[in-house]
Coordinates of C-alpha atoms in Angstrom, one line a residue:
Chain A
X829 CA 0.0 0.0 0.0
X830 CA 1.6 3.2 -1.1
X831 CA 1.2 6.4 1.3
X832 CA 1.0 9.8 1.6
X833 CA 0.5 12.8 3.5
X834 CA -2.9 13.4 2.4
X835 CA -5.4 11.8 -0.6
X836 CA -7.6 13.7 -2.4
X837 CA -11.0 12.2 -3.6
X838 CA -11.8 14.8 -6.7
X839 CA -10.4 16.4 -9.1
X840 CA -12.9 19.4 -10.2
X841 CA -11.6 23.0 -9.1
X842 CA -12.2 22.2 -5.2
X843 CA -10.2 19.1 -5.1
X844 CA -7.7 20.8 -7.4
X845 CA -7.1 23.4 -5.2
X846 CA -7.0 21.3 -2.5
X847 CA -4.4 19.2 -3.9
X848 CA -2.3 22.4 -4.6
X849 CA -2.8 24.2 -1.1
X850 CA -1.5 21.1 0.9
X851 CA 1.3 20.5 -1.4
X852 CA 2.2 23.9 -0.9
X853 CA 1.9 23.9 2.6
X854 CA 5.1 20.3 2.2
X855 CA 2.9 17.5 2.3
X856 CA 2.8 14.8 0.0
X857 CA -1.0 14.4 -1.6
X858 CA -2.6 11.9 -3.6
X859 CA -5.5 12.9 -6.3
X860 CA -7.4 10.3 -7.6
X861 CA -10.3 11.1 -10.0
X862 CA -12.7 8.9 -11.5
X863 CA -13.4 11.2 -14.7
X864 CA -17.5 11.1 -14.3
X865 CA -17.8 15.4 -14.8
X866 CA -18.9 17.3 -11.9
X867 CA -20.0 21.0 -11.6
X868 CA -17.0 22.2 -12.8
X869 CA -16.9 21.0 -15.8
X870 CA -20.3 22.3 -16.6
X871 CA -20.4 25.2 -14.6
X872 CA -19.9 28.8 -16.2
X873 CA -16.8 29.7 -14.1
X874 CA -18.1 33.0 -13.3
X875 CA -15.9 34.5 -9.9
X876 CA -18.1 36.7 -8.1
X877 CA -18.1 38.2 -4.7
X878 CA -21.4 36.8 -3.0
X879 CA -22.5 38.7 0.1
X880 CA -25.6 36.7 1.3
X881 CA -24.4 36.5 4.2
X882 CA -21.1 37.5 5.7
X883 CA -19.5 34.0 5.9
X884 CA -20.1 33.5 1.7
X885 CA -18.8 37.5 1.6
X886 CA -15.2 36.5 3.3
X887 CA -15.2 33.2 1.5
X888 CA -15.8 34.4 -1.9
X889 CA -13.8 37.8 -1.5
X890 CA -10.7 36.0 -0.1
X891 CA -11.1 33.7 -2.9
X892 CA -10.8 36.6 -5.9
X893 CA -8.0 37.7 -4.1
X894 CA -6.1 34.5 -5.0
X895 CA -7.4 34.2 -7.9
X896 CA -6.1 37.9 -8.8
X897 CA -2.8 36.5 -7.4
X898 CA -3.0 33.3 -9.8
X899 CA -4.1 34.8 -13.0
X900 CA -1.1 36.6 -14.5
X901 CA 0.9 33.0 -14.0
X902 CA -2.3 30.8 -15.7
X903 CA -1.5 29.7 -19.4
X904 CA -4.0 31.0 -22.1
X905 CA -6.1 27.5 -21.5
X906 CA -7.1 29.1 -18.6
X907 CA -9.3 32.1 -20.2
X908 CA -8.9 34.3 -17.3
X909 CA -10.6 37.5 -17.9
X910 CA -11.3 40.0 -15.3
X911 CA -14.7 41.3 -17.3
X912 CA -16.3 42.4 -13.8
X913 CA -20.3 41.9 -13.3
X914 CA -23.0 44.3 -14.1
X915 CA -25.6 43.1 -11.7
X916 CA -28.8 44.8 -13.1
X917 CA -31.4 47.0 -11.7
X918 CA -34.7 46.4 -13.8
X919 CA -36.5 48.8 -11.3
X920 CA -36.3 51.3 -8.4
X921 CA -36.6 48.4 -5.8
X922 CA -33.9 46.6 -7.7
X923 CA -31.3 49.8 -8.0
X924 CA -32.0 50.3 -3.6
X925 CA -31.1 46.5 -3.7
X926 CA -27.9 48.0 -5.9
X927 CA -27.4 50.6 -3.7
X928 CA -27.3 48.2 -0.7
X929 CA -25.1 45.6 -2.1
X930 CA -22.8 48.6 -2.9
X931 CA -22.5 49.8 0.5
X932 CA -21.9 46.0 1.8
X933 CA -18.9 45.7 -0.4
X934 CA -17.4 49.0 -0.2
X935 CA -17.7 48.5 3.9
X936 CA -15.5 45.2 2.9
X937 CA -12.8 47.2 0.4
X938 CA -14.4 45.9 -2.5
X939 CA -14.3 47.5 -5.5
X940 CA -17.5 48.7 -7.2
X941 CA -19.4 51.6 -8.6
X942 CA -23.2 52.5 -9.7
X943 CA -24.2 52.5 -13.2
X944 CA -27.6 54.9 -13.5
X945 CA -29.7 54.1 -16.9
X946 CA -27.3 56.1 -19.5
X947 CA -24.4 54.6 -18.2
X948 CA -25.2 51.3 -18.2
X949 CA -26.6 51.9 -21.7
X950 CA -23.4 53.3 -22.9
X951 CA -21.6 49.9 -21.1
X952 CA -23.7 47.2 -22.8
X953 CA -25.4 48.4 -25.3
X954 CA -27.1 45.1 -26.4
X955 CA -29.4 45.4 -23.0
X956 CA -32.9 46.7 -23.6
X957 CA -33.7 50.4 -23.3
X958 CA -35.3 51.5 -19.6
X959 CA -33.6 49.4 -17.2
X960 CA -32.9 51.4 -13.8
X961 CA -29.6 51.1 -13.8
X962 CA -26.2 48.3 -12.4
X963 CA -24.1 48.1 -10.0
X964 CA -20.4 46.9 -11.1
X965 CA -18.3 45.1 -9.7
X966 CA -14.7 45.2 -11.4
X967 CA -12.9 42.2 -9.4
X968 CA -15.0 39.9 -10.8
X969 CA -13.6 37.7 -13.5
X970 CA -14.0 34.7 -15.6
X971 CA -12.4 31.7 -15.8
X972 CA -12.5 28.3 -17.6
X973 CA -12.5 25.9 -14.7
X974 CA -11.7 22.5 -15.7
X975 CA -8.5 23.7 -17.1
X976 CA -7.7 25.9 -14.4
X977 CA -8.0 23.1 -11.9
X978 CA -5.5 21.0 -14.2
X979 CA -3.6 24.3 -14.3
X980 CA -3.4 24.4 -10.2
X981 CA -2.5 20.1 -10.3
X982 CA -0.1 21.1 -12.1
X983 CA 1.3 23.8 -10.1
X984 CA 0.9 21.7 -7.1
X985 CA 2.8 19.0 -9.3
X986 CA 5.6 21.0 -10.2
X987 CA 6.4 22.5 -6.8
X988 CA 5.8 19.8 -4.3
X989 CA 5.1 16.6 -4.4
X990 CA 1.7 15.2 -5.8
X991 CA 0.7 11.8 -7.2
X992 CA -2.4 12.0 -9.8
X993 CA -4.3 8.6 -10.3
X994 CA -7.7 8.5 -12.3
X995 CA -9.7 5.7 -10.4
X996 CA -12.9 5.7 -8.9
X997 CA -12.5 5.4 -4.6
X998 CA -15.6 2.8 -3.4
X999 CA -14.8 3.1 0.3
X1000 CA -13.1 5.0 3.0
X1001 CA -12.3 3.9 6.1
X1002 CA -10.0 5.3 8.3
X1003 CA -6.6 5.8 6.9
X1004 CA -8.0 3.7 3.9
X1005 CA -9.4 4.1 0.6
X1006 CA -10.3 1.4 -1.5
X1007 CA -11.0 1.8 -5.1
X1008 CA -12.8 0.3 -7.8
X1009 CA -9.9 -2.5 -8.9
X1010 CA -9.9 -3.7 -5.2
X1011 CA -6.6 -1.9 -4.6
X1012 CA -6.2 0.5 -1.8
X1013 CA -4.5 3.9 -0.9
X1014 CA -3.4 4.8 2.9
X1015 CA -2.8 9.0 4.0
X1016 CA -2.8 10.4 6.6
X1017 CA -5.8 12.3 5.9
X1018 CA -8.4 11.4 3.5
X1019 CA -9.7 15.1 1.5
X1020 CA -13.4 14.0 0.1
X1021 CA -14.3 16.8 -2.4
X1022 CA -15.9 14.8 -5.1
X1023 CA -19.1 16.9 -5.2
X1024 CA -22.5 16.0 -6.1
X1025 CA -20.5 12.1 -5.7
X1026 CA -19.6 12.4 -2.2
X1027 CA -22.7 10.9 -0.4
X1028 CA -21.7 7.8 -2.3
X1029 CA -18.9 7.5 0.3
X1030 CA -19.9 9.2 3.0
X1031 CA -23.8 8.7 3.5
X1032 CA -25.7 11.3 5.5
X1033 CA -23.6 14.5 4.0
X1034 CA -26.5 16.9 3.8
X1035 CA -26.1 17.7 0.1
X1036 CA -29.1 17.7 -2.8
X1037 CA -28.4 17.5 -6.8
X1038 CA -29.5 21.3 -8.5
X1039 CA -29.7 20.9 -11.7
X1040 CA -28.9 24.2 -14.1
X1041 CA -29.0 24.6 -17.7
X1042 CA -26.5 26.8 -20.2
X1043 CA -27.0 27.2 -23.4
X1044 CA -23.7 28.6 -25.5
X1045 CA -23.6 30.4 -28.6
X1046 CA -21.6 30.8 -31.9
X1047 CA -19.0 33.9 -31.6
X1048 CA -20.2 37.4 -31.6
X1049 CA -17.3 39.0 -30.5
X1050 CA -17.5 42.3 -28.6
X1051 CA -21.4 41.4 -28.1
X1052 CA -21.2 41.7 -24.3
X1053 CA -18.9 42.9 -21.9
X1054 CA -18.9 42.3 -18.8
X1055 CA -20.9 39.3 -17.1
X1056 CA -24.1 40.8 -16.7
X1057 CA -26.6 39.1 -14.0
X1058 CA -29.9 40.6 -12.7
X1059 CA -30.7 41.5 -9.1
X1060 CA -33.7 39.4 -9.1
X1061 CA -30.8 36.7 -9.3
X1062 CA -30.4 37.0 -5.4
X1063 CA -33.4 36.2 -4.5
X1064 CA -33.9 33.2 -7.1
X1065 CA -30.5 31.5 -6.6
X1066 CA -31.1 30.4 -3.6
X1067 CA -34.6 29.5 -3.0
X1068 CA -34.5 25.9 -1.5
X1069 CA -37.6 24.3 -3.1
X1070 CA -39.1 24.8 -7.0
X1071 CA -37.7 25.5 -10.4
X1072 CA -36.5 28.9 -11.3
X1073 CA -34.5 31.1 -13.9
X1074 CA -32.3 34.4 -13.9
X1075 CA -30.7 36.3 -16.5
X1076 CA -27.3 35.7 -16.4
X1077 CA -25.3 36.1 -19.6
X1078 CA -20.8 35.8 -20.1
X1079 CA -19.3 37.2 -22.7
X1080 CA -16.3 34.4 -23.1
X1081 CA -12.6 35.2 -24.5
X1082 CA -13.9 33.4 -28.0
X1083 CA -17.0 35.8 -28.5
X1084 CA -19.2 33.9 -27.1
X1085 CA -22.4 34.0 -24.8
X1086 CA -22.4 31.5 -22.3
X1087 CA -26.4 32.0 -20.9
X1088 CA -28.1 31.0 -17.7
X1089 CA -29.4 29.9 -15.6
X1090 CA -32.2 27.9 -13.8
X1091 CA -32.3 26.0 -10.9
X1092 CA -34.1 22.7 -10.5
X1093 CA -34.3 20.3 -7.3
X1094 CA -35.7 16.6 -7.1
X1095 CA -34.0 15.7 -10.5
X1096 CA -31.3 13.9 -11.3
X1097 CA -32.0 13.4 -14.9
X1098 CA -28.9 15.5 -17.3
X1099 CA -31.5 15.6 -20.1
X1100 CA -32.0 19.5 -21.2
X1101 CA -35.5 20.1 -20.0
X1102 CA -37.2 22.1 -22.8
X1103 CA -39.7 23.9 -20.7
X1104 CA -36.9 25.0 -17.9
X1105 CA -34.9 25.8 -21.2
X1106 CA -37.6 27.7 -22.9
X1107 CA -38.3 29.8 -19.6
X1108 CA -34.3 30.8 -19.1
X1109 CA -33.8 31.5 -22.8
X1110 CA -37.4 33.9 -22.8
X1111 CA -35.9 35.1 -19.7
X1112 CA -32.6 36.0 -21.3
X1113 CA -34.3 37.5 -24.0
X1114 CA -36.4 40.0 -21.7
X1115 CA -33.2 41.6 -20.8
X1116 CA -30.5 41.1 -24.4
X1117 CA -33.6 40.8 -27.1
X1118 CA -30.9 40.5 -29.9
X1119 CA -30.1 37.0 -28.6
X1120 CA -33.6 35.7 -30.8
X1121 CA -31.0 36.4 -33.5
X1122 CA -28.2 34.7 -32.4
X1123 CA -26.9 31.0 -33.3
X1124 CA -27.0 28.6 -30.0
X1125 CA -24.8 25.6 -30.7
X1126 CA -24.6 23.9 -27.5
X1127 CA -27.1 23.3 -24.2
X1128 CA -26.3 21.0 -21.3
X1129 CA -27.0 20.5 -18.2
X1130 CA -24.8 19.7 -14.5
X1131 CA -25.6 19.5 -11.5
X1132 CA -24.7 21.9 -8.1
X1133 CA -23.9 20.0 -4.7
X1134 CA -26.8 22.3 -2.3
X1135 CA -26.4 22.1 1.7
X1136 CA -29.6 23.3 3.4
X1137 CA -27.8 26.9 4.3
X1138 CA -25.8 27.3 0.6
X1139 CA -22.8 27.4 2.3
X1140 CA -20.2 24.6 1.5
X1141 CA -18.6 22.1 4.3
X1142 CA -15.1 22.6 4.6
X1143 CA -13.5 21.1 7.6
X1144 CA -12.8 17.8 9.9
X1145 CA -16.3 15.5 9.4
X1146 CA -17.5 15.5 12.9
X1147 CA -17.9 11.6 13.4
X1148 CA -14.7 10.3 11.2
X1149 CA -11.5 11.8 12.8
X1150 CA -9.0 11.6 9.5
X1151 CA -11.9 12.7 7.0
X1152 CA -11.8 16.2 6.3
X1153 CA -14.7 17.6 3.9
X1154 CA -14.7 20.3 1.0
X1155 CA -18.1 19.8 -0.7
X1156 CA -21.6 21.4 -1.1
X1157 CA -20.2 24.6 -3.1
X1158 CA -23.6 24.9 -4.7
X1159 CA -22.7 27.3 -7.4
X1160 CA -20.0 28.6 -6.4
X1161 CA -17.3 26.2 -6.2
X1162 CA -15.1 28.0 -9.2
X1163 CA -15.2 31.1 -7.3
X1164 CA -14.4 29.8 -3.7
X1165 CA -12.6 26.9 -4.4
X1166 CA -8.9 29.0 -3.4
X1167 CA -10.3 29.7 0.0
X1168 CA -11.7 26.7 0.9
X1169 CA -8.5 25.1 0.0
X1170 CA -6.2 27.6 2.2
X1171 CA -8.9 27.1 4.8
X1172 CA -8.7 23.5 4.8
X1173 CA -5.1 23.1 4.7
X1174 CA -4.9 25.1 7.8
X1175 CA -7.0 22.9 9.5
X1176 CA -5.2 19.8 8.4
X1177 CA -1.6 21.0 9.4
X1178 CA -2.9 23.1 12.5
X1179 CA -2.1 26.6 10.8
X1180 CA -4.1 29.5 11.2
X1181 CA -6.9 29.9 8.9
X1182 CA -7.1 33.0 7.2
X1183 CA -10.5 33.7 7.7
X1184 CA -13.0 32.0 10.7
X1185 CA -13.5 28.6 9.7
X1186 CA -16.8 27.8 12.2
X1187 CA -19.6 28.5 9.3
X1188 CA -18.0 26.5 7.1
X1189 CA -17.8 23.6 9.7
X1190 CA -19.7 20.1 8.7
X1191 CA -20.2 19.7 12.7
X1192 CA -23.1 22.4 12.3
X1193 CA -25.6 19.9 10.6
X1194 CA -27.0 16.8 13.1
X1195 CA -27.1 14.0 11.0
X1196 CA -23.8 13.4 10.0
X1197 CA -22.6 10.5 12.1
X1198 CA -23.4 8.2 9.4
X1199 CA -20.1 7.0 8.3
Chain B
X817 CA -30.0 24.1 -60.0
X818 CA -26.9 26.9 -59.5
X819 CA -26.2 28.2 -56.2
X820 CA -22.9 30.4 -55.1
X821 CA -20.6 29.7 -53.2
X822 CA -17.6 31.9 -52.0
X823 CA -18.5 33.6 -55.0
X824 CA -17.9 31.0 -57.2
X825 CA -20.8 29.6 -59.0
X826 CA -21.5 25.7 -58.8
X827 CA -24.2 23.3 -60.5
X828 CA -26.0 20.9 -58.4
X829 CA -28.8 18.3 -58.7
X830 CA -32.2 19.3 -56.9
X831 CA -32.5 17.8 -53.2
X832 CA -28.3 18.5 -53.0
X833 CA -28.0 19.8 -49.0
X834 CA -25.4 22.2 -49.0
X835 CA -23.0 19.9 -47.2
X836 CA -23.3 17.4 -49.8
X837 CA -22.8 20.8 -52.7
X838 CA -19.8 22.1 -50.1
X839 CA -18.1 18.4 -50.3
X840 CA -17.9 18.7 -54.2
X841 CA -16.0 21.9 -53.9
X842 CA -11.9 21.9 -52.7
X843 CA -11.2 22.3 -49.8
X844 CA -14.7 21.2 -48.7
X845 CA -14.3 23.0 -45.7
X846 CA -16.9 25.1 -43.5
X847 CA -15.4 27.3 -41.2
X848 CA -12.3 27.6 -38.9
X849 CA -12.2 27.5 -35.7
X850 CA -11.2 29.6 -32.9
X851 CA -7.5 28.3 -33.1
X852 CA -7.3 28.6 -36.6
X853 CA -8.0 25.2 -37.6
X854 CA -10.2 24.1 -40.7
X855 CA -13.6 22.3 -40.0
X856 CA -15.6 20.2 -42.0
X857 CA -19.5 18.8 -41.9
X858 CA -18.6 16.0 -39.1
X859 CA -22.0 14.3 -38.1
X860 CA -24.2 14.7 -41.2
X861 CA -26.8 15.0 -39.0
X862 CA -27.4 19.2 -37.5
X863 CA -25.9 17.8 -34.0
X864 CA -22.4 18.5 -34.1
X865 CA -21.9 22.4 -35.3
X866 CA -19.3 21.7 -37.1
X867 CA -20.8 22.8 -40.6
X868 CA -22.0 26.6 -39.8
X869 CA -21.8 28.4 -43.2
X870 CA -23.2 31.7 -43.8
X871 CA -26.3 31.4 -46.2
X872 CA -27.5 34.9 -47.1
X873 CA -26.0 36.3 -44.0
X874 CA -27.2 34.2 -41.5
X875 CA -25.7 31.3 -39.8
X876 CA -26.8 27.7 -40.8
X877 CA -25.7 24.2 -40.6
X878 CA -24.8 23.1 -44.2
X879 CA -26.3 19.5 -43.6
X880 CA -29.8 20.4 -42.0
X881 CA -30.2 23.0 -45.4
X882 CA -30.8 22.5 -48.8
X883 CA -30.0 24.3 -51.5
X884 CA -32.5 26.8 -53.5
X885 CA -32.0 28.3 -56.9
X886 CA -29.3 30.9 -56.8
X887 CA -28.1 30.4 -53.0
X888 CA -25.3 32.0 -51.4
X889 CA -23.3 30.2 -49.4
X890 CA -20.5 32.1 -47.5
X891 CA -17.8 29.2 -45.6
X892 CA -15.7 32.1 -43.9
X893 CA -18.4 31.8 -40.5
X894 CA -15.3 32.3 -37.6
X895 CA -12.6 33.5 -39.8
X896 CA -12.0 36.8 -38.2
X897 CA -13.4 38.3 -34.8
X898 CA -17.2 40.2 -35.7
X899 CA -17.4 38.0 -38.8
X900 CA -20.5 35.5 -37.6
X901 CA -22.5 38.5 -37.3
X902 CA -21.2 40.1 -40.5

C-alpha cells in the first residue's frame, strides 16, 4: 500500500485546489479522480463576490484575491478574464437593492461603482432600453475551470510533491481508501471533495443535486462585456424548493455567450428540459432581445452539490476523525474553491486559517454520524 | 439548379444539401475554428456544429439546409473576430 500525507478524492476546481494548497503547505498528496464530470466541468466559471451573508462574503472575497494572485501565472487554457459583473437594476426596488449591495462591499474594500440608466446603456449596449440602472463590480472575473483546476494540479505537481491517479475510490475507512480494482490507498488524511458524488462514500452529508442549464452560442465578438446578472438573481438563486430562472449572460474570450441559468431540485435526470430551457432562454431574452437572433450551438446541463444553508462544508467530518470535507459549493465552487482550500489546509496542518473557519464547519448539521 | 458559393458559381442536382454541394467543392471545408483550424461537416446530421456556413448572411448548418436556386453560401463563418455577425 503506497502512502501519503494526504489523498484527495476529486479532481474538479475544489479538489484541485485542495491538492495544490497542501502540497504547498510540504505535504505529499494523492488525487485520484474517477473522470465522471462534476460541476466544474459544466459550470460557467463565473468568480463573483457573494455577500448573502457574511460567511459567503469572506469566502468568496478571499477567494478573488487568489485568484487575482494566480491569474497573471495561468497559461491562455485558462481564459482568465477580469470582465467584472454588471448586476442589473430592472426597477427602483432593484437599483436600492444595488445601492445596498454597494454599500456592503465597499464597507469590505471591495471595488465597485453605480451604473444609473445612461451609463449602463453606454456599457452594454445590447441590453434593452429602460432598465434602472447596475451596480459593477470590477474584481469579478471569468475563468475556464476545468483547465484551471489542471492548471493548479499542475502547479501543485511542479512545486511539491503530488501523485495523480484516475480511479474511482468505493470506500473510505479510516486511513484507507479502497478503489474500484480492489486496490487500496493509505494517507494520513483522506480530503473527500468529489461533489455531487460524495454521499456515495460518505452517506448522511447533507447535500441535494441542483440541476442548471447553459446554453452557449456561436461567436459574436464584442457582443457583451462584462458578465451581466440581474438582481432578481439573489433572490432566485437560492430558494430551496421549485424550479427557477435568472438572467445571467458571459461574454467568453472566443466571442461567445455562455447563458443561464435555472435551478431545478428533485432531479437527477442530465437531459436538457425544454420547458426550464424555454423559460431561461425567454428570460434571457427580456433583458439582451438580440439573442432571438443569435446561433446557440450547445445546451447542457450539470448538477450543483446544495447544503440546506448554501454554504459549503469545509473542515474535519465530525464523526470520522481523519476525513476532512470540502463539498456542497452549490454554485460557487469555481469562485471559492482557493479559500476553501487555504482554509482547509490550515485545518489539516494546525495553521491558522485566514478567515473564521466555524460557518463553514460540517459539525453544524446533526445527521452526519453516518459513516 | 446553380447556387454560389464563396463567389464561385456551382451546379447541383435538386435535393443536394449544402454539405453534400460544399463536399464537391476543394477544400470542402466550413469554417475555422477559434485556433485557426479548418472544420468540416462531421455528423451529417445538425448535432455537431461543425458545418456553420453563412447562407445569405445568416448562420446555418450546411447538412440540416438544402439548397434553393441561386443560393449563397459564405464558408468564412469564424474567420475573423465580428465576422458571424457580418
Amino acid at each position: 500500500m503506497q502512502h501519503t500525507d494526504v489523498l484527495v478524492i476529486g479532481a474538479g476546481i475544489v479538489g484541485a485546489a485542495c491538492a495544490h494548497a497542501l502540497t504547498q503547505a510540504g505535504l505529499s498528496v494523492r488525487v485520484i479522480d474517477a473522470r465522471l464530470g462534476g460541476a466544474t466541468a459544466a459550470g460557467m466559471g463565473h468568480l463573483v463576490v457573494m455577500d448573502d451573508n457574511p460567511a459567503e462574503l469572506a469566502l468568496s472575497q478571499t477567494s478573488l484575491d487568489l485568484w487575482h494572485a494566480w491569474a497573471p501565472h495561468m497559461d491562455a487554457g485558462c481564459a482568465f478574464t477580469a470582465c467584472g459583473t454588471l448586476w442589473l437594476a430592472a426597477n427602483d426596488a432593484e437599483l436600492q437593492a444595488a445601492h445596498n449591495k454597494r454599500s456592503t462591499l465597499q464597507a469590505h474594500g471591495i471595488a465597485c461603482e453605480m451604473l444609473d440608466a445612461t451609463a449602463l446603456a453606454r456599457a452594454e449596449p445590447a441590453l434593452r432600453p429602460g432598465l434602472a440602472g447596475a451596480l459593477k463590480v470590477q474584481g469579478d472575473s471569468v475563468v475556464y475551470a476545468p483547465r484551471a483546476a489542471q492548471w493548479l494540479l499542475d502547479q501543485a505537481a511542479a512545486q511539491g510533491h503530488l501523485i495523480f491517479e484516475q480511479a474511482e475510490a468505493t470506500h473510505i475507512d479510516g486511513h484507507t481508501v479502497t478503489l474500484r480494482d480492489g486496490s487500496q490507498r493509505s494517507a494520513g488524511a483522506i480530503v473527500l471533495a468529489s461533489g455531487i458524488q460524495a454521499p456515495q462514500l460518505c452517506p448522511g452529508l447533507p447535500l441535494r443535486p441542483k440541476k442548471g442549464h447553459l446554453v452557449i452560442t456561436d461567436r459574436y465578438p464584442g457582443t457583451v462585456r462584462h458578465q451581466l446578472v440581474e438582481l432578481g438573481y439573489i433572490t432566485s438563486a437560492h430558494h430551496s424548493d421549485g424550479t427557477s430562472v435568472a438572467f445571467n449572460v458571459q461574454p467568453r474570450p472566443t466571442g461567445q455567450l455562455l447563458i443561464g441559468s435555472s435551478r431545478e431540485f428533485d432531479t437527477t435526470d442530465p437531459a436538457v428540459n425544454n420547458a426550464v430551457m424555454a423559460r431561461m432562454l425567454q428570460r434571457a431574452l427580456d433583458y439582451l432581445p438580440g439573442l432571438a437572433d443569435l446561433n446557440a450551438i450547445r445546451t447542457w446541463t450539470g448538477f450543483r452539490a446544495a447544503t440546506p444553508d448554501s454554504l459549503p462544508l469545509i473542515g474535519a467530518h465530525p464523526e470520522h476523525p481523519h476525513l476532512w470535507l470540502a463539498v456542497g459549493h452549490e454554485g460557487l465552487g469555481a469562485t471559492t474553491a482557493p479559500a476553501t482550500a487555504q482554509l482547509l489546509a490550515a485545518q489539516i496542518t494546525g495553521g491558522t486559517p485566514a478567515i473564521d473557519p466555524t460557518p463553514y464547519a460540517p459539525a453544524r448539521f446533526a445527521g452526519l454520524n453516518t459513516p | 439548379m446553380h447556387i454560389v458559393v464563396n463567389g464561385a458559381p456551382l451546379q447541383v442536382p435538386a435535393g443536394t444539401s449544402v454539405a453534400a454541394a460544399l463536399a464537391q467543392q476543394t477544400p470542402g471545408t466550413t469554417r475555422t475554428s477559434v485556433t485557426g483550424e479548418a472544420r468540416a461537416p462531421l455528423c451529417g446530421m445538425g448535432v455537431c456544429h461543425e458545418c456553420r456556413v453563412r447562407i445569405h448572411g445568416r448562420t446555418r448548418l450546411a447538412c440540416q439546409t438544402v439548397c434553393t436556386e441561386g443560393m449563397s453560401i459564405h464558408t468564412d463563418v469564424g474567420t475573423a473576430p465580428g465576422s458571424a455577425t457580418s
